[in-house]
């Protein structure tokens, strides 16, 4: 081997070794190796890989582009400019490279240089516009360039030129969509103003496909304002202009049927829409995932309107036949936001008219099981149940039990006891369970500002005033920060000064003391959304992570630095986020929503997962022996799914071993609007792949967890005591329904929300506790429609509960791993100091055991790494394990 080859081999061997250390496995293709390292933000290794390609092939365009993009990503603007210049030397017409070059010039300049740099860029740009053979492409580039240099007037001019010349292009579609909604959002709740705005938009934009959307909202606002004559006129205009568009025809049919005018015309529109739906294809510029959602919705909506028209014309047989076909042929999957509930409800009404009451009852039950996004059809279906029961001489008040018997339901059952428990008229957003008076049962903290004491008889009494708790908090979590055996709590807030976050110390006499300042100024004057306790360094004292949201103002997504308060063991805390390495990539602070501690890699220390909103990535602060933290979210696969720099709107998340394989899995609840679905993350269910890599795979779809637009806060809990964690997920926004998914034990879940009696609306925080100590988990949901307490009245199964007490570890056992085994069956729970988006389960670990009465082995791994084992524990009891 000659000297040159030997050096090259040594270099490649060294690179492979470095790659293996950084987590980018060795590959023959250095280009692909570099891309993988770049995706994981191992930038130096990525540079080495790309440079290795360029040393051999100096004009390798792919490697040059990757190197330029990498330097741009890391904000090494001068270096990025040089790489983009090399790309342009090879292809001067590469507009992406040109934009990269100009952006690097602009970002590297200071404010004094901006005018001159802008002049250079504009001169070059305008010359290219004059010479361009592909005018659309250069105009699209110009829109982005003028926006970059903050020339708003020129940006507006060039946007108008592009839209005027190329109204049906992808860029025009994007521009007009942005303009359309920017004008609509400020007047969203003012239908009179919306009508004026929409008419003006339709007049000014005679060619764009956004006209159809404008007509859609116009028809809605005309109906809301009672302008039926105008509504009829514009229904016809809409249908005539878009005579080959099944979406537009369905909308026109909908509103004519809503006001029961021109029914035969509505039938014609609907019939045509059904025929066109079968052959409808996605326009070239239309977002693919959004099209899938809307196309599935069109299937149902067009057929629903046709059936409704038949019903209005008295042709009930045709209506029934069409509805049954729509139900049988429905294309919906777990990735759609629609289902057949509307068809079931209308079918139920038609069957009632035909006096086929048992069939009507059945159809109404099917509607209620599925539920619907805005609780419109479900409410109507419940009324049908009442009417059907009356006609069948059955007690309407027993319709839920009748429905369970009808479908042979044997799953978990809950009773809404909100009023009898004394929780009526409570309107809070977050909930926390904890035994603040040490009497053995869990009390309640609502919204971080209202303390309700469990009376032991199924009721709660408000002790807020007596406890001397004050302030404007929005949530709180319990933790014994001073290790005196009494639960304290931290309350988050979006206020400042005396309305900021607060640390409340439990005096042990029923009252609390505000020790925020005394404990080391454990607050900031910004909007805090997430908080949770855990022992990061294993010293026996609880530390606190607080996720902050965003800066107020017009620019959304401007995050605020999170806080990490390290307990000093003397009643005070020190804020150490930066010194511990808890700073996001490039120092870009994110919009935090939730904090969830959990030992995901079974190394006996707690790591911290942070949920972030505003289409931003999530964080996983991997615990480095209690001394530092490193963000491992990308490397482990739980940062979210990246689409052109966008991630997800993650709200609440929670760790839980749902498959009983001995490691913690993760659910991240994402709000994902259908209009932005192509670059938004849906909710992710991450299955932990275990040792040695501890990476995660998203298996939400395969598990049967349905996509829903406004998933907000998840909660794991074994509600049917079968030994597998079930899942509850709230959904924010008026009339948006929550979900209870029963774990089947095979990696899949079944929606049992309606049959279990746990449906709530406009929900936010939620948490489980066996507040009445009867051996099953009860559920509390905070929502915009009022707090809901659901008492678990499920069929009896065996169970075990473990209350942990630390001596070297923190007194209340937060961070302890509780593992139980019965023969070959194993389960584990981790005692949490907060979950979701600042809510909290009971600190008592609950295990369902099904029909197994075999004595149980209990192993508790405390946060101090000590282990306590208890053998031959009999079932159906609560035990205490002291470190």
PDB file of C-alpha atoms in Angstrom, residues 463-599:
ATOM      1  CA  UNK A 463     -59.716  24.566  52.242  1.00  0.00           C
ATOM      2  CA  UNK A 464     -58.074  27.264  50.119  1.00  0.00           C
ATOM      3  CA  UNK A 465     -58.781  30.198  52.388  1.00  0.00           C
ATOM      4  CA  UNK A 466     -57.896  28.326  55.570  1.00  0.00           C
ATOM      5  CA  UNK A 467     -54.699  27.117  53.912  1.00  0.00           C
ATOM      6  CA  UNK A 468     -53.811  30.786  53.203  1.00  0.00           C
ATOM      7  CA  UNK A 469     -53.221  30.046  49.506  1.00  0.00           C
ATOM      8  CA  UNK A 470     -53.477  33.078  47.261  1.00  0.00           C
ATOM      9  CA  UNK A 471     -52.488  34.148  43.779  1.00  0.00           C
ATOM     10  CA  UNK A 472     -53.375  33.756  40.125  1.00  0.00           C
ATOM     11  CA  UNK A 473     -51.820  30.407  39.302  1.00  0.00           C
ATOM     12  CA  UNK A 474     -52.867  28.197  36.400  1.00  0.00           C
ATOM     13  CA  UNK A 475     -51.527  24.869  37.673  1.00  0.00           C
ATOM     14  CA  UNK A 476     -49.469  23.224  40.387  1.00  0.00           C
ATOM     15  CA  UNK A 477     -47.608  20.045  41.314  1.00  0.00           C
ATOM     16  CA  UNK A 478     -46.917  18.468  44.710  1.00  0.00           C
ATOM     17  CA  UNK A 479     -43.477  17.628  46.058  1.00  0.00           C
ATOM     18  CA  UNK A 480     -41.884  17.589  49.509  1.00  0.00           C
ATOM     19  CA  UNK A 481     -39.003  19.926  48.650  1.00  0.00           C
ATOM     20  CA  UNK A 482     -37.770  20.342  52.273  1.00  0.00           C
ATOM     21  CA  UNK A 483     -38.167  16.631  53.047  1.00  0.00           C
ATOM     22  CA  UNK A 484     -40.130  17.178  56.239  1.00  0.00           C
ATOM     23  CA  UNK A 485     -42.836  14.637  55.397  1.00  0.00           C
ATOM     24  CA  UNK A 486     -45.475  17.147  54.299  1.00  0.00           C
ATOM     25  CA  UNK A 487     -46.393  17.782  50.662  1.00  0.00           C
ATOM     26  CA  UNK A 488     -45.525  21.250  49.408  1.00  0.00           C
ATOM     27  CA  UNK A 489     -46.433  22.457  45.923  1.00  0.00           C
ATOM     28  CA  UNK A 490     -45.154  24.671  43.149  1.00  0.00           C
ATOM     29  CA  UNK A 491     -47.696  26.798  41.264  1.00  0.00           C
ATOM     30  CA  UNK A 492     -47.074  28.088  37.758  1.00  0.00           C
ATOM     31  CA  UNK A 493     -48.427  31.334  36.391  1.00  0.00           C
ATOM     32  CA  UNK A 494     -48.205  33.695  33.443  1.00  0.00           C
ATOM     33  CA  UNK A 495     -48.105  36.759  35.678  1.00  0.00           C
ATOM     34  CA  UNK A 496     -45.314  38.863  37.114  1.00  0.00           C
ATOM     35  CA  UNK A 497     -44.205  40.084  40.542  1.00  0.00           C
ATOM     36  CA  UNK A 498     -46.771  38.946  43.129  1.00  0.00           C
ATOM     37  CA  UNK A 499     -48.686  37.125  40.393  1.00  0.00           C
ATOM     38  CA  UNK A 500     -45.697  35.093  39.211  1.00  0.00           C
ATOM     39  CA  UNK A 501     -44.864  31.432  39.943  1.00  0.00           C
ATOM     40  CA  UNK A 502     -45.015  30.506  43.626  1.00  0.00           C
ATOM     41  CA  UNK A 503     -43.516  27.867  45.913  1.00  0.00           C
ATOM     42  CA  UNK A 504     -45.844  26.971  48.776  1.00  0.00           C
ATOM     43  CA  UNK A 505     -44.485  25.204  51.880  1.00  0.00           C
ATOM     44  CA  UNK A 506     -46.822  22.952  53.855  1.00  0.00           C
ATOM     45  CA  UNK A 507     -46.610  23.937  57.538  1.00  0.00           C
ATOM     46  CA  UNK A 508     -48.198  20.651  58.594  1.00  0.00           C
ATOM     47  CA  UNK A 509     -51.122  22.343  60.319  1.00  0.00           C
ATOM     48  CA  UNK A 510     -53.414  22.691  57.310  1.00  0.00           C
ATOM     49  CA  UNK A 511     -51.866  25.935  56.106  1.00  0.00           C
ATOM     50  CA  UNK A 512     -49.220  26.856  53.548  1.00  0.00           C
ATOM     51  CA  UNK A 513     -46.506  29.500  53.507  1.00  0.00           C
ATOM     52  CA  UNK A 514     -45.299  31.366  50.410  1.00  0.00           C
ATOM     53  CA  UNK A 515     -41.540  30.699  50.456  1.00  0.00           C
ATOM     54  CA  UNK A 516     -40.823  31.681  46.846  1.00  0.00           C
ATOM     55  CA  UNK A 517     -38.345  34.413  47.748  1.00  0.00           C
ATOM     56  CA  UNK A 518     -36.975  32.733  50.879  1.00  0.00           C
ATOM     57  CA  UNK A 519     -36.211  29.586  48.878  1.00  0.00           C
ATOM     58  CA  UNK A 520     -34.002  31.515  46.470  1.00  0.00           C
ATOM     59  CA  UNK A 521     -36.360  33.462  44.210  1.00  0.00           C
ATOM     60  CA  UNK A 522     -37.848  30.357  42.625  1.00  0.00           C
ATOM     61  CA  UNK A 523     -39.830  32.233  39.988  1.00  0.00           C
ATOM     62  CA  UNK A 524     -39.642  34.349  36.863  1.00  0.00           C
ATOM     63  CA  UNK A 525     -41.915  37.014  35.415  1.00  0.00           C
ATOM     64  CA  UNK A 526     -42.846  35.106  32.268  1.00  0.00           C
ATOM     65  CA  UNK A 527     -45.495  32.648  31.140  1.00  0.00           C
ATOM     66  CA  UNK A 528     -44.769  29.242  32.703  1.00  0.00           C
ATOM     67  CA  UNK A 529     -46.672  26.260  31.315  1.00  0.00           C
ATOM     68  CA  UNK A 530     -44.880  23.137  32.486  1.00  0.00           C
ATOM     69  CA  UNK A 531     -43.439  22.114  35.849  1.00  0.00           C
ATOM     70  CA  UNK A 532     -42.464  18.848  37.508  1.00  0.00           C
ATOM     71  CA  UNK A 533     -40.330  17.580  40.400  1.00  0.00           C
ATOM     72  CA  UNK A 534     -37.550  15.000  40.351  1.00  0.00           C
ATOM     73  CA  UNK A 535     -34.212  14.234  41.995  1.00  0.00           C
ATOM     74  CA  UNK A 536     -31.694  14.890  39.231  1.00  0.00           C
ATOM     75  CA  UNK A 537     -28.472  14.299  41.169  1.00  0.00           C
ATOM     76  CA  UNK A 538     -29.714  11.607  43.558  1.00  0.00           C
ATOM     77  CA  UNK A 539     -28.921  13.598  46.699  1.00  0.00           C
ATOM     78  CA  UNK A 540     -32.313  12.904  48.275  1.00  0.00           C
ATOM     79  CA  UNK A 541     -33.776  16.350  47.621  1.00  0.00           C
ATOM     80  CA  UNK A 542     -36.307  17.230  44.941  1.00  0.00           C
ATOM     81  CA  UNK A 543     -35.241  19.497  42.096  1.00  0.00           C
ATOM     82  CA  UNK A 544     -37.648  21.395  39.853  1.00  0.00           C
ATOM     83  CA  UNK A 545     -37.795  21.925  36.091  1.00  0.00           C
ATOM     84  CA  UNK A 546     -40.047  24.716  34.778  1.00  0.00           C
ATOM     85  CA  UNK A 547     -40.854  24.969  31.057  1.00  0.00           C
ATOM     86  CA  UNK A 548     -41.618  28.515  29.980  1.00  0.00           C
ATOM     87  CA  UNK A 549     -43.796  29.418  27.035  1.00  0.00           C
ATOM     88  CA  UNK A 550     -43.321  32.361  24.657  1.00  0.00           C
ATOM     89  CA  UNK A 551     -42.661  36.066  24.685  1.00  0.00           C
ATOM     90  CA  UNK A 552     -45.816  38.154  24.355  1.00  0.00           C
ATOM     91  CA  UNK A 553     -46.167  40.012  21.086  1.00  0.00           C
ATOM     92  CA  UNK A 554     -47.027  39.502  17.459  1.00  0.00           C
ATOM     93  CA  UNK A 555     -44.146  37.185  16.554  1.00  0.00           C
ATOM     94  CA  UNK A 556     -45.338  33.740  17.545  1.00  0.00           C
ATOM     95  CA  UNK A 557     -42.792  31.131  18.502  1.00  0.00           C
ATOM     96  CA  UNK A 558     -40.338  33.395  20.328  1.00  0.00           C
ATOM     97  CA  UNK A 559     -39.589  31.093  23.229  1.00  0.00           C
ATOM     98  CA  UNK A 560     -38.404  31.885  26.739  1.00  0.00           C
ATOM     99  CA  UNK A 561     -35.553  30.234  28.596  1.00  0.00           C
ATOM    100  CA  UNK A 562     -36.616  27.315  30.787  1.00  0.00           C
ATOM    101  CA  UNK A 563     -35.551  27.154  34.431  1.00  0.00           C
ATOM    102  CA  UNK A 564     -33.946  24.289  36.311  1.00  0.00           C
ATOM    103  CA  UNK A 565     -33.858  24.758  40.056  1.00  0.00           C
ATOM    104  CA  UNK A 566     -31.363  22.529  41.868  1.00  0.00           C
ATOM    105  CA  UNK A 567     -32.280  21.870  45.498  1.00  0.00           C
ATOM    106  CA  UNK A 568     -29.411  22.861  47.821  1.00  0.00           C
ATOM    107  CA  UNK A 569     -30.706  20.731  50.670  1.00  0.00           C
ATOM    108  CA  UNK A 570     -31.068  23.689  53.028  1.00  0.00           C
ATOM    109  CA  UNK A 571     -34.504  24.867  51.925  1.00  0.00           C
ATOM    110  CA  UNK A 572     -33.168  26.883  48.994  1.00  0.00           C
ATOM    111  CA  UNK A 573     -32.709  26.357  45.265  1.00  0.00           C
ATOM    112  CA  UNK A 574     -30.171  27.524  42.711  1.00  0.00           C
ATOM    113  CA  UNK A 575     -31.123  28.080  39.068  1.00  0.00           C
ATOM    114  CA  UNK A 576     -28.580  26.086  37.031  1.00  0.00           C
ATOM    115  CA  UNK A 577     -30.149  25.333  33.631  1.00  0.00           C
ATOM    116  CA  UNK A 578     -27.315  26.816  31.573  1.00  0.00           C
ATOM    117  CA  UNK A 579     -24.481  25.464  33.704  1.00  0.00           C
ATOM    118  CA  UNK A 580     -26.060  21.987  33.571  1.00  0.00           C
ATOM    119  CA  UNK A 581     -26.149  22.132  29.763  1.00  0.00           C
ATOM    120  CA  UNK A 582     -29.908  22.541  29.503  1.00  0.00           C
ATOM    121  CA  UNK A 583     -29.786  24.968  26.582  1.00  0.00           C
ATOM    122  CA  UNK A 584     -31.487  24.081  23.265  1.00  0.00           C
ATOM    123  CA  UNK A 585     -29.510  23.937  20.030  1.00  0.00           C
ATOM    124  CA  UNK A 586     -28.102  27.282  18.857  1.00  0.00           C
ATOM    125  CA  UNK A 587     -29.408  28.884  22.061  1.00  0.00           C
ATOM    126  CA  UNK A 588     -32.895  29.179  20.522  1.00  0.00           C
ATOM    127  CA  UNK A 589     -35.258  29.005  23.441  1.00  0.00           C
ATOM    128  CA  UNK A 590     -38.466  27.120  22.748  1.00  0.00           C
ATOM    129  CA  UNK A 591     -42.118  27.441  23.705  1.00  0.00           C
ATOM    130  CA  UNK A 592     -42.454  24.933  26.539  1.00  0.00           C
ATOM    131  CA  UNK A 593     -45.757  23.287  27.458  1.00  0.00           C
ATOM    132  CA  UNK A 594     -44.967  20.325  29.682  1.00  0.00           C
ATOM    133  CA  UNK A 595     -42.311  18.561  31.758  1.00  0.00           C
ATOM    134  CA  UNK A 596     -42.080  14.812  32.352  1.00  0.00           C
ATOM    135  CA  UNK A 597     -39.294  13.160  34.340  1.00  0.00           C
ATOM    136  CA  UNK A 598     -38.592   9.479  33.681  1.00  0.00           C
ATOM    137  CA  UNK A 599     -35.752   6.971  33.671  1.00  0.00           C
TER     138      UNK A 599
END
